[in-house]
Short mmCIF file of C-alpha atoms and ligand atoms in Angstrom, two decimals:
data_model
loop_
_atom_site.label_atom_id
_atom_site.label_comp_id
_atom_site.label_asym_id
_atom_site.label_seq_id
_atom_site.Cartn_x
_atom_site.Cartn_y
_atom_site.Cartn_z
CA UNK A 1 -47.60 90.20 43.96
CA UNK A 2 -50.91 88.40 43.39
CA UNK A 3 -51.40 86.85 39.97
CA UNK A 4 -53.21 89.58 38.08
CA UNK A 5 -55.47 89.10 35.06
CA UNK A 6 -56.29 91.73 32.45
CA UNK A 7 -59.57 92.01 30.56
CA UNK A 8 -60.39 93.97 27.41
CA UNK A 9 -64.14 94.66 27.11
CA UNK A 10 -64.80 95.99 23.60
CA UNK A 11 -68.46 96.97 23.98
CA UNK A 12 -71.09 98.64 21.81
CA UNK A 13 -70.77 102.09 23.33
CA UNK A 14 -67.28 101.94 24.83
CA UNK A 15 -64.06 100.00 25.16
CA UNK A 16 -62.62 99.35 28.60
CA UNK A 17 -59.70 97.60 30.17
CA UNK A 18 -59.81 96.17 33.67
CA UNK A 19 -57.36 94.32 35.91
CA UNK A 20 -58.60 91.79 38.47
CA UNK A 21 -56.85 89.91 41.26
CA UNK A 22 -57.48 86.16 41.61
CA UNK A 23 -60.36 86.87 44.04
CA UNK A 24 -62.13 88.66 41.18
CA UNK A 25 -61.70 92.09 42.76
CA UNK A 26 -61.15 95.14 40.55
CA UNK A 27 -57.57 96.51 40.68
CA UNK A 28 -57.67 98.95 37.74
CA UNK A 29 -60.10 100.26 35.14
CA UNK A 30 -60.19 102.75 32.26
CA UNK A 31 -62.94 103.30 29.71
CA UNK A 32 -63.48 105.32 26.51
CA UNK A 33 -66.59 105.79 24.41
CA UNK A 34 -66.48 105.68 20.62
CA UNK A 35 -68.68 107.31 17.98
CA UNK A 36 -71.99 105.76 16.98
CA UNK A 37 -72.10 106.47 13.25
CA UNK A 38 -75.71 106.64 11.97
CA UNK A 39 -75.59 107.38 8.23
CA UNK A 40 -79.30 106.59 7.65
CA UNK A 41 -82.35 105.22 9.42
CA UNK A 42 -81.60 101.66 10.51
CA UNK A 43 -77.84 101.87 9.78
CA UNK A 44 -75.36 101.76 12.68
CA UNK A 45 -71.58 101.74 12.14
CA UNK A 46 -68.37 101.90 14.17
CA UNK A 47 -64.97 103.10 13.00
CA UNK A 48 -62.67 100.08 13.59
CA UNK A 49 -59.52 102.20 13.72
CA UNK A 50 -61.04 104.35 16.47
CA UNK A 51 -61.90 101.19 18.37
CA UNK A 52 -58.33 99.87 18.19
CA UNK A 53 -56.86 103.22 19.14
CA UNK A 54 -59.25 103.51 22.13
CA UNK A 55 -58.49 99.94 23.19
CA UNK A 56 -54.78 100.73 23.24
CA UNK A 57 -55.36 103.93 25.18
CA UNK A 58 -57.52 102.34 27.90
CA UNK A 59 -54.94 99.57 28.38
CA UNK A 60 -52.16 102.13 28.89
CA UNK A 61 -54.32 104.36 31.10
CA UNK A 62 -55.61 101.59 33.38
CA UNK A 63 -52.14 100.13 33.90
CA UNK A 64 -50.70 103.57 34.65
CA UNK A 65 -53.49 104.47 37.08
CA UNK A 66 -52.66 101.41 39.20
CA UNK A 67 -48.87 101.74 38.87
CA UNK A 68 -48.73 98.50 36.88
CA UNK A 69 -46.84 97.35 33.81
CA UNK A 70 -47.98 94.82 31.23
CA UNK A 71 -45.44 92.30 32.51
CA UNK A 72 -47.19 92.33 35.91
CA UNK A 73 -50.14 90.48 34.34
CA UNK A 74 -50.26 86.69 33.99
CA UNK A 75 -52.59 86.71 30.98
CA UNK A 76 -55.40 88.67 29.40
CA UNK A 77 -58.93 87.88 28.24
CA UNK A 78 -61.06 89.62 25.62
CA UNK A 79 -64.84 90.09 25.56
CA UNK A 80 -66.75 92.02 22.93
CA UNK A 81 -69.99 93.27 21.46
CA UNK A 82 -71.23 90.29 19.48
CA UNK A 83 -72.19 90.08 15.78
CA UNK A 84 -70.66 93.47 14.77
CA UNK A 85 -68.98 92.74 11.44
CA UNK A 86 -65.73 93.93 9.86
CA UNK A 87 -63.78 93.10 6.70
CA UNK A 88 -60.16 94.23 6.26
CA UNK A 89 -57.16 93.72 4.03
CA UNK A 90 -54.60 91.29 5.43
CA UNK A 91 -51.58 92.95 3.79
CA UNK A 92 -52.25 96.48 5.05
CA UNK A 93 -54.65 96.10 7.99
CA UNK A 94 -56.95 98.63 6.33
CA UNK A 95 -60.68 98.09 6.95
CA UNK A 96 -62.75 97.80 3.77
CA UNK A 97 -65.40 100.05 5.36
CA UNK A 98 -66.78 100.82 8.79
CA UNK A 99 -67.93 97.90 10.95
CA UNK A 100 -71.64 97.05 10.61
CA UNK A 101 -73.00 97.02 14.19
CA UNK A 102 -75.33 94.28 15.49
CA UNK A 103 -78.26 96.72 15.65
CA UNK A 104 -77.86 97.60 11.95
CA UNK A 105 -80.86 96.43 9.89
CA UNK A 106 -79.62 97.16 6.34
CA UNK A 107 -79.47 93.44 5.57
CA UNK A 108 -83.26 93.05 5.83
CA UNK A 109 -83.59 92.18 2.14
CA UNK A 110 -80.89 89.51 2.32
CA UNK A 111 -82.74 87.97 5.26
CA UNK A 112 -86.21 88.32 3.68
CA UNK A 113 -84.97 86.29 0.69
CA UNK A 114 -84.20 83.37 3.01
CA UNK A 115 -87.23 83.54 5.30
CA UNK A 116 -89.82 80.84 4.77
CA UNK A 117 -87.45 78.84 2.55
CA UNK A 118 -85.63 75.60 3.27
CA UNK A 119 -82.42 77.54 3.98
CA UNK A 120 -84.12 79.13 6.93
CA UNK A 121 -84.71 75.71 8.50
CA UNK A 122 -81.11 74.69 7.81
CA UNK A 123 -79.87 77.79 9.65
CA UNK A 124 -82.19 77.09 12.58
CA UNK A 125 -81.19 73.46 12.92
CA UNK A 126 -77.44 73.81 12.32
CA UNK A 127 -76.68 77.26 13.80
CA UNK A 128 -79.49 77.38 16.42
CA UNK A 129 -80.60 80.82 15.21
CA UNK A 130 -83.56 82.22 13.33
CA UNK A 131 -82.25 84.11 10.26
CA UNK A 132 -82.10 87.77 11.31
CA UNK A 133 -80.35 91.03 10.44
CA UNK A 134 -78.87 90.82 13.97
CA UNK A 135 -76.25 88.18 12.99
CA UNK A 136 -72.99 88.52 11.00
CA UNK A 137 -73.57 86.25 7.96
CA UNK A 138 -75.90 88.64 6.12
CA UNK A 139 -73.65 91.59 7.01
CA UNK A 140 -70.61 89.91 5.37
CA UNK A 141 -72.73 89.25 2.27
CA UNK A 142 -73.84 92.89 2.18
CA UNK A 143 -70.24 94.16 2.21
CA UNK A 144 -69.18 91.68 -0.50
CA UNK A 145 -72.15 92.78 -2.63
CA UNK A 146 -71.28 96.43 -2.13
CA UNK A 147 -67.61 95.87 -3.16
CA UNK A 148 -67.80 93.03 -5.73
CA UNK A 149 -64.07 93.19 -6.48
CA UNK A 150 -63.39 91.82 -2.99
CA UNK A 151 -64.95 88.40 -3.49
CA UNK A 152 -62.06 86.85 -5.47
CA UNK A 153 -59.55 88.34 -3.00
CA UNK A 154 -61.56 86.97 -0.07
CA UNK A 155 -61.33 83.51 -1.67
CA UNK A 156 -57.53 83.84 -1.59
CA UNK A 157 -57.55 84.94 2.08
CA UNK A 158 -56.41 88.46 1.19
CA UNK A 159 -59.57 89.98 2.68
CA UNK A 160 -60.38 88.86 6.22
CA UNK A 161 -63.63 88.77 8.21
CA UNK A 162 -63.81 89.27 11.93
CA UNK A 163 -66.05 90.33 14.76
CA UNK A 164 -64.49 92.74 17.25
CA UNK A 165 -62.73 89.96 19.18
CA UNK A 166 -60.92 88.87 16.01
CA UNK A 167 -60.01 92.44 15.07
CA UNK A 168 -58.54 93.13 18.53
CA UNK A 169 -56.59 89.83 18.61
CA UNK A 170 -55.22 90.37 15.08
CA UNK A 171 -53.99 93.86 15.97
CA UNK A 172 -52.50 92.92 19.35
CA UNK A 173 -50.64 89.90 17.93
CA UNK A 174 -48.93 91.66 15.04
CA UNK A 175 -51.51 93.17 12.66
CA UNK A 176 -50.24 93.26 9.09
CA UNK A 177 -46.95 91.76 10.30
CA UNK A 178 -48.30 88.29 10.99
CA UNK A 179 -51.27 89.02 13.28
CA UNK A 180 -53.25 85.89 14.24
CA UNK A 181 -56.69 85.47 12.66
CA UNK A 182 -58.68 83.78 15.43
CA UNK A 183 -62.07 83.73 17.17
CA UNK A 184 -63.80 81.64 19.83
CA UNK A 185 -66.89 79.44 19.60
CA UNK A 186 -69.25 81.93 21.25
CA UNK A 187 -68.48 84.70 18.77
CA UNK A 188 -68.38 82.34 15.79
CA UNK A 189 -71.83 81.03 16.75
CA UNK A 190 -73.42 84.46 16.13
CA UNK A 191 -72.61 84.50 12.42
CA UNK A 192 -75.18 81.87 11.24
CA UNK A 193 -72.13 80.14 9.69
CA UNK A 194 -70.99 77.86 12.54
CA UNK A 195 -72.37 74.40 13.15
CA UNK A 196 -73.35 74.10 16.83
CA UNK A 197 -72.39 70.44 17.02
CA UNK A 198 -69.04 70.42 15.22
CA UNK A 199 -68.11 73.93 16.44
CA UNK A 200 -66.62 74.49 12.97
CA UNK A 201 -67.56 76.62 9.98
CA UNK A 202 -70.20 74.77 8.00
CA UNK A 203 -69.93 74.63 4.21
CA UNK A 204 -73.69 74.42 3.69
CA UNK A 205 -74.30 77.46 5.91
CA UNK A 206 -71.49 79.43 4.21
CA UNK A 207 -73.00 78.52 0.81
CA UNK A 208 -76.38 80.01 1.81
CA UNK A 209 -74.68 83.40 2.16
CA UNK A 210 -72.01 82.66 -0.50
CA UNK A 211 -69.22 83.38 2.02
CA UNK A 212 -65.69 82.25 0.98
CA UNK A 213 -64.40 80.10 3.86
CA UNK A 214 -60.82 81.38 3.38
CA UNK A 215 -61.82 84.74 4.84
CA UNK A 216 -63.09 83.25 8.13
CA UNK A 217 -60.95 83.14 11.30
CA UNK A 218 -59.88 79.89 12.97
CA UNK A 219 -62.33 78.92 15.73
CA UNK A 220 -60.85 78.01 19.13
CA UNK A 221 -62.26 77.10 22.57
CA UNK A 222 -63.12 80.20 24.67
CA UNK A 223 -60.54 79.41 27.34
CA UNK A 224 -57.15 78.50 25.82
CA UNK A 225 -54.36 80.01 23.78
CA UNK A 226 -54.98 82.90 21.35
CA UNK A 227 -51.33 83.89 20.85
CA UNK A 228 -49.26 86.60 22.53
CA UNK A 229 -49.35 90.37 22.46
CA UNK A 230 -46.43 92.16 20.80
CA UNK A 231 -43.90 93.80 23.11
CA UNK A 232 -44.12 96.88 20.90
CA UNK A 233 -47.88 97.17 21.60
CA UNK A 234 -49.81 98.80 24.47
CA UNK A 235 -48.74 96.16 27.03
CA UNK A 236 -45.03 96.56 26.19
CA UNK A 237 -44.76 92.83 26.89
CA UNK A 238 -45.43 89.42 25.33
CA UNK A 239 -48.60 88.58 27.24
CA UNK A 240 -50.58 85.44 26.49
CA UNK A 241 -54.19 86.01 25.38
CA UNK A 242 -55.91 83.10 27.09
CA UNK A 243 -59.65 83.81 27.02
CA UNK A 244 -62.16 85.11 24.45
CA UNK A 245 -65.96 85.27 24.93
CA UNK A 246 -68.88 87.26 23.50
CA UNK A 247 -70.23 89.76 26.05
CA UNK A 248 -73.39 87.94 27.18
CA UNK A 249 -71.56 84.62 27.48
CA UNK A 250 -68.75 86.37 29.39
CA UNK A 251 -71.32 87.76 31.85
CA UNK A 252 -72.66 84.22 32.34
CA UNK A 253 -69.13 83.02 33.22
CA UNK A 254 -68.54 86.14 35.36
CA UNK A 255 -71.68 85.21 37.29
CA UNK A 256 -70.23 81.70 37.78
CA UNK A 257 -73.25 80.01 36.13
CA UNK A 258 -71.38 76.77 35.50
CA UNK A 259 -74.10 74.19 36.20
CA UNK A 260 -77.03 73.31 33.96
CA UNK A 261 -80.08 75.28 35.05
CA UNK A 262 -78.07 78.26 36.36
CA UNK A 263 -78.99 81.50 34.63
CA UNK A 264 -78.11 85.18 34.62
CA UNK A 265 -80.17 88.10 33.43
CA UNK A 266 -78.51 91.34 32.32
CA UNK A 267 -80.63 94.53 32.63
CA UNK A 268 -79.38 97.20 30.20
CA UNK A 269 -80.95 98.95 27.23
CA UNK A 270 -82.58 95.60 26.58
CA UNK A 271 -82.42 92.40 28.65
CA UNK A 272 -80.44 89.27 27.84
CA UNK A 273 -81.09 86.11 29.82
CA UNK A 274 -78.78 83.12 29.34
CA UNK A 275 -79.47 79.77 30.93
CA UNK A 276 -76.72 77.16 31.03
CA UNK A 277 -77.97 73.87 29.54
CA UNK A 278 -74.74 71.90 30.11
CA UNK A 279 -73.54 69.74 27.23
CA UNK A 280 -77.06 69.63 25.71
CA UNK A 281 -77.86 71.53 22.53
CA UNK A 282 -81.54 72.33 23.05
CA UNK A 283 -83.34 73.57 19.94
CA UNK A 284 -85.84 76.17 21.04
CA UNK A 285 -89.51 75.71 20.29
CA UNK A 286 -90.37 78.75 22.37
CA UNK A 287 -88.64 81.66 20.65
CA UNK A 288 -85.19 81.48 22.24
CA UNK A 289 -81.73 81.24 20.65
CA UNK A 290 -79.53 78.17 21.10
CA UNK A 291 -75.95 79.26 21.65
CA UNK A 292 -72.62 78.01 23.03
CA UNK A 293 -71.96 79.36 26.53
CA UNK A 294 -68.20 78.64 26.75
CA UNK A 295 -65.64 75.92 26.12
CA UNK A 296 -62.57 75.21 28.22
CA UNK A 297 -59.58 73.94 26.23
CA UNK A 298 -59.69 70.16 25.84
CA UNK A 299 -63.23 69.92 27.27
CA UNK A 300 -66.61 69.63 25.55
CA UNK A 301 -68.53 72.85 24.92
CA UNK A 302 -71.17 74.04 27.36
CA UNK A 303 -74.35 75.42 25.74
CA UNK A 304 -77.05 77.91 26.71
CA UNK A 305 -80.49 79.10 25.75
CA UNK A 306 -80.74 82.85 25.29
CA UNK A 307 -83.75 85.15 25.53
CA UNK A 308 -83.27 88.62 24.07
CA UNK A 309 -85.72 91.42 24.99
CA UNK A 310 -85.44 94.60 22.91
CA UNK A 311 -86.89 97.23 25.25
CA UNK A 312 -86.37 97.25 29.03
CA UNK A 313 -84.04 100.02 30.32
CA UNK A 314 -84.84 101.99 27.18
CA UNK A 315 -88.52 102.18 28.31
CA UNK A 316 -87.18 104.07 31.35
CA UNK A 317 -85.27 106.35 28.95
CA UNK A 318 -88.55 106.88 27.08
CA UNK A 319 -90.28 108.11 30.26
CA UNK A 320 -87.33 110.46 30.73
CA UNK A 321 -86.70 111.71 27.17
CA UNK A 322 -90.07 111.52 25.40
CA UNK A 323 -92.55 112.06 28.25
CA UNK A 324 -90.34 114.12 30.60
CA UNK A 325 -91.86 112.31 33.62
CA UNK A 326 -88.44 111.92 35.25
CA UNK A 327 -85.19 113.80 34.78
CA UNK A 328 -82.87 110.83 35.33
CA UNK A 329 -83.25 107.04 35.12
CA UNK A 330 -82.74 106.64 38.88
CA UNK A 331 -85.81 108.82 39.57
CA UNK A 332 -88.16 106.15 38.32
CA UNK A 333 -87.70 104.31 41.60
CA UNK A 334 -89.00 107.13 43.84
CA UNK A 335 -91.83 107.88 41.38
CA UNK A 336 -92.88 104.22 41.35
CA UNK A 337 -92.83 104.24 45.15
CA UNK A 338 -95.35 107.09 45.36
CA UNK A 339 -98.03 104.42 44.72
CA UNK A 340 -98.68 101.07 46.36
CA UNK A 341 -99.35 99.09 43.22
CA UNK A 342 -99.87 99.56 39.48
CA UNK A 343 -103.49 100.75 39.96
CA UNK A 344 -104.55 98.31 37.24
CA UNK A 345 -102.21 99.91 34.63
CA UNK A 346 -100.10 97.73 32.33
CA UNK A 347 -97.51 99.06 29.88
CA UNK A 348 -96.22 96.85 27.06
CA UNK A 349 -93.24 98.70 25.50
CA UNK A 350 -93.41 96.94 22.12
CA UNK A 351 -91.80 99.94 20.44
CA UNK A 352 -90.19 97.88 17.70
CA UNK A 353 -92.44 94.86 17.86
CA UNK A 354 -91.90 92.12 20.45
CA UNK A 355 -88.75 89.98 20.54
CA UNK A 356 -88.34 86.83 22.65
CA UNK A 357 -90.41 84.84 23.08
CA UNK A 358 -93.07 86.36 20.81
CA UNK A 359 -91.08 87.56 17.76
CA UNK A 360 -94.02 89.67 16.56
CA UNK A 361 -92.96 92.55 14.35
CA UNK A 362 -96.61 93.62 13.99
CA UNK A 363 -96.86 94.59 17.69
CA UNK A 364 -96.63 98.18 18.93
CA UNK A 365 -96.53 99.67 22.42
CA UNK A 366 -99.65 100.09 24.55
CA UNK A 367 -100.66 101.37 27.96
CA UNK A 368 -103.87 99.61 29.03
CA UNK A 369 -106.13 99.50 32.08
CA UNK A 370 -106.27 103.29 32.42
CA UNK A 371 -108.94 104.85 34.64
CA UNK A 372 -109.42 108.41 35.91
CA UNK A 373 -107.57 107.24 39.05
CA UNK A 374 -104.30 106.43 37.26
CA UNK A 375 -101.38 108.83 37.73
CA UNK A 376 -97.72 109.09 36.72
CA UNK A 377 -96.68 106.95 39.68
CA UNK A 378 -98.76 104.11 38.28
CA UNK A 379 -97.14 104.53 34.86
CA UNK A 380 -93.67 104.44 36.46
CA UNK A 381 -94.62 101.29 38.33
CA UNK A 382 -96.09 99.73 35.21
CA UNK A 383 -92.79 100.46 33.40
CA UNK A 384 -90.78 98.61 36.04
CA UNK A 385 -93.32 95.78 36.00
CA UNK A 386 -93.03 95.59 32.21
CA UNK A 387 -89.30 94.83 32.58
CA UNK A 388 -90.20 92.09 35.06
CA UNK A 389 -93.12 90.61 33.11
CA UNK A 390 -91.08 90.44 29.89
CA UNK A 391 -88.44 88.59 31.91
CA UNK A 392 -91.15 86.23 33.19
CA UNK A 393 -92.21 85.54 29.58
CA UNK A 394 -88.62 84.65 28.67
CA UNK A 395 -88.13 82.56 31.79
CA UNK A 396 -91.31 80.64 30.97
CA UNK A 397 -89.85 79.86 27.53
CA UNK A 398 -86.56 78.80 29.17
CA UNK A 399 -88.27 76.45 31.58
CA UNK A 400 -90.36 74.99 28.77
CA UNK A 401 -87.43 74.44 26.41
CA UNK A 402 -84.97 73.12 28.97
CA UNK A 403 -87.36 71.25 31.23
CA UNK A 404 -85.36 72.70 34.15
CA UNK A 405 -87.06 75.14 36.55
CA UNK A 406 -84.87 78.05 37.61
CA UNK A 407 -84.19 78.12 41.36
CA UNK A 408 -82.60 81.55 41.64
CA UNK A 409 -82.08 84.46 39.21
CA UNK A 410 -78.63 86.08 39.18
CA UNK A 411 -78.80 89.64 37.84
CA UNK A 412 -76.39 92.30 36.59
CA UNK A 413 -76.41 95.41 34.35
CA UNK A 414 -77.17 99.12 34.82
CA UNK A 415 -80.82 98.86 35.93
CA UNK A 416 -80.11 96.41 38.78
CA UNK A 417 -79.21 99.35 41.04
CA UNK A 418 -82.99 99.81 41.32
CA UNK A 419 -83.97 97.88 44.46
CA UNK A 420 -87.70 98.32 43.85
CA UNK A 421 -87.28 96.76 40.40
CA UNK A 422 -85.41 93.83 41.92
CA UNK A 423 -88.13 93.22 44.56
CA UNK A 424 -90.82 93.40 41.86
CA UNK A 425 -88.82 90.93 39.78
CA UNK A 426 -88.71 88.41 42.63
CA UNK A 427 -92.45 88.89 43.27
CA UNK A 428 -93.44 88.53 39.63
CA UNK A 429 -91.23 85.47 39.00
CA UNK A 430 -91.88 83.78 42.33
CA UNK A 431 -88.13 83.05 42.36
CA UNK A 432 -85.47 84.78 44.52
CA UNK A 433 -83.34 87.39 42.73
CA UNK A 434 -79.71 87.91 43.73
CA UNK A 435 -77.24 90.67 42.82
CA UNK A 436 -73.49 90.05 43.13
CA UNK A 437 -70.95 92.42 44.69
CA UNK A 438 -68.99 92.75 41.43
CA UNK A 439 -71.44 93.87 38.75
CA UNK A 440 -68.75 94.19 36.03
CA UNK A 441 -69.49 90.58 35.20
CA UNK A 442 -68.68 90.86 31.47
CA UNK A 443 -65.05 91.92 31.94
CA UNK A 444 -64.75 89.53 34.88
CA UNK A 445 -65.93 86.57 32.77
CA UNK A 446 -63.20 87.15 30.17
CA UNK A 447 -60.58 87.44 32.93
CA UNK A 448 -61.87 84.16 34.41
CA UNK A 449 -61.57 82.42 31.02
CA UNK A 450 -57.94 83.63 30.82
CA UNK A 451 -57.29 82.62 34.42
CA UNK A 452 -58.61 79.10 33.86
CA UNK A 453 -56.37 78.58 30.81
CA UNK A 454 -53.26 80.07 32.44
CA UNK A 455 -53.49 78.05 35.66
CA UNK A 456 -54.49 80.90 37.99
CA UNK A 457 -57.59 78.79 38.64
CA UNK A 458 -57.65 75.00 38.50
CA UNK A 459 -61.35 74.61 37.75
CA UNK A 460 -64.61 76.58 37.60
CA UNK A 461 -65.17 75.47 41.22
CA UNK A 462 -62.48 77.99 42.27
CA UNK A 463 -64.56 80.74 40.71
CA UNK A 464 -67.75 79.78 42.49
CA UNK A 465 -66.07 80.80 45.74
CA UNK A 466 -65.27 84.23 44.28
CA UNK A 467 -68.93 84.97 43.65
CA UNK A 468 -70.17 87.13 46.54
CA UNK A 469 -73.72 88.17 47.17
CA UNK A 470 -74.49 91.86 47.54
CA UNK A 471 -78.23 91.51 48.11
CA UNK A 472 -81.01 88.94 47.73
CA UNK A 473 -84.73 89.58 47.24
CA UNK A 474 -87.25 86.91 48.23
CA UNK A 475 -90.71 86.89 46.63
CA UNK A 476 -93.37 88.24 48.99
CA UNK A 477 -96.46 88.24 46.75
CA UNK A 478 -98.97 85.46 47.28
CA UNK A 479 -99.28 83.03 44.39
CA UNK A 480 -102.85 84.35 43.76
CA UNK A 481 -101.50 87.88 43.38
CA UNK A 482 -98.73 86.63 41.09
CA UNK A 483 -101.11 84.69 38.86
CA UNK A 484 -103.65 87.51 38.67
CA UNK A 485 -100.96 90.03 37.70
CA UNK A 486 -99.49 87.76 35.04
CA UNK A 487 -102.84 86.98 33.48
CA UNK A 488 -103.52 90.73 33.15
CA UNK A 489 -100.09 91.15 31.57
CA UNK A 490 -100.87 88.43 29.02
CA UNK A 491 -104.10 90.23 28.16
CA UNK A 492 -102.18 93.49 27.75
CA UNK A 493 -99.67 91.79 25.40
CA UNK A 494 -102.59 90.56 23.24
CA UNK A 495 -103.81 94.16 22.86
CA UNK A 496 -100.48 95.12 21.21
CA UNK A 497 -100.50 92.40 18.54
CA UNK A 498 -101.64 92.75 14.96
CA UNK A 499 -101.29 96.52 15.20
CA UNK A 500 -99.24 97.43 12.12
CA UNK A 501 -100.70 94.73 9.85
CA UNK A 502 -97.18 93.87 8.80
CA UNK A 503 -96.26 97.43 7.75
P1 LIG B 1 -76.06 99.05 28.20
O1 LIG B 1 -74.93 98.15 28.59
O2 LIG B 1 -77.14 98.40 27.38
O3 LIG B 1 -75.62 100.38 27.63
P2 LIG B 1 -76.35 99.57 31.08
O4 LIG B 1 -76.07 98.25 31.70
O5 LIG B 1 -75.33 100.66 31.20
O6 LIG B 1 -76.84 99.41 29.57
O7 LIG B 1 -77.76 100.12 31.70
C1 LIG B 1 -78.34 101.30 31.24
C2 LIG B 1 -79.87 101.15 31.18
O8 LIG B 1 -80.37 100.97 32.51
C3 LIG B 1 -80.54 102.37 30.61
O9 LIG B 1 -81.49 101.97 29.62
C4 LIG B 1 -81.26 103.03 31.79
O10 LIG B 1 -82.51 103.58 31.43
C5 LIG B 1 -81.45 101.88 32.75
N1 LIG B 1 -81.34 102.33 34.16
C6 LIG B 1 -80.29 102.94 34.73
N2 LIG B 1 -80.55 103.22 36.03
C7 LIG B 1 -81.80 102.75 36.28
C8 LIG B 1 -82.65 102.72 37.42
N3 LIG B 1 -82.25 103.20 38.61
N4 LIG B 1 -83.86 102.14 37.29
C9 LIG B 1 -84.28 101.61 36.12
N5 LIG B 1 -83.52 101.63 35.00
C10 LIG B 1 -82.31 102.18 35.08
#
């Protein structure tokens, strides 16, 4: 039998387990959604016990569906929603409370206290991140403030912190009976507590949030040993866990972006572009995040610049749910194709301000350039163009920060099924856009990390050959058309700024 690799993808809306053969082809898959717990405006929680139970179920189901057993796998990898924060008791495995999800904004006061102060600059320069509610450090502080009796126990290592990767590893390797308390550099980097250069927890950063270092997991390279699963667990075998990566970094590996200057862009609810910058840590002056991309055991870390856009696919959902212009997301393509161009209409979906590269919380959405001629087809087209223009803004920041011009854009994610969107993206960027055959790049990336550490692959070069093109779009717009469109977009963005006056 071929050497098979398993991959646990513990995502924001669901957990899935997939099995791949060495060619990167899918052999088995099972997926289960979990509850999104929304106790108040701005709060988003997950039940960690539900997540573990679902993870175990999808492992068993996927193996069964393909007639496989755990012992048929060489190794497994784990990828996960990043930043989502959990504290639990080492002796019992009981979570202190629900996990605080990355979208949760309850830590805004903790962050506001830091903003504009020296600590903010320390976080930027050491962790590569602007202080934000998005990251784990403030969330740990919030839980410790809410349950003050935990702090002294956290100092003794009785209360543990983990993101979802750490929680899954701890449970699979023994839980309260000696489970391993581990994470990888990509997950650790999203806490605001890890130093990008040393790839270790940083005392000064931990002091800013008053986080006891004894509660933090050990940080390891993304591709290497993370212990073995228990034979009494869902695999019914002692399987080595050999790869761990945060979801966006895993997708970058799954897309085989191993050389500096290679980038992938994931089109989901929002968009996340990561550009490999090799061994260089490039501080962003253009509104991007500096983040580790991956690290193979015994090798130096590879870094990336990341551009996060809040609203892309969710603008399509808005046309569907709020305006009722379409009944399903896929319909936007035919509606956009009822017109030849945007008819002069630009839509900036700054529903919750603008993220990368603007970071303007005072912006709000706008549709501009309307005339009596404009119809719903133009609005549909302007929505697709908005996804592409926001991507162009982020790519401009990438090129500026890295000094490397992107040659080709590799894409993945739910919205990349839209061929019209992909052609528009190539036209607006002036760079070819390419979609791979396997679009489950997140799970694939974690399997690759495990395969590299377990000897299924000898080097990332093996993986490059696995990457197969499904379709490529070449730009067809003239450069005059491209420049004219982009300058209108920039004007439209200006119209959205300074709208809420900081409220
Ligand atoms: P996530 O991982 O963030 O949940 P997915 O990768 O599953 O997202 O992609 C879902 C998003 O893609 C939704 O916001 C949806 O509106 C958008 N989407 C799905 N199909 C299309 C389509 N044909 N054209 C444009 N957007 C689409």
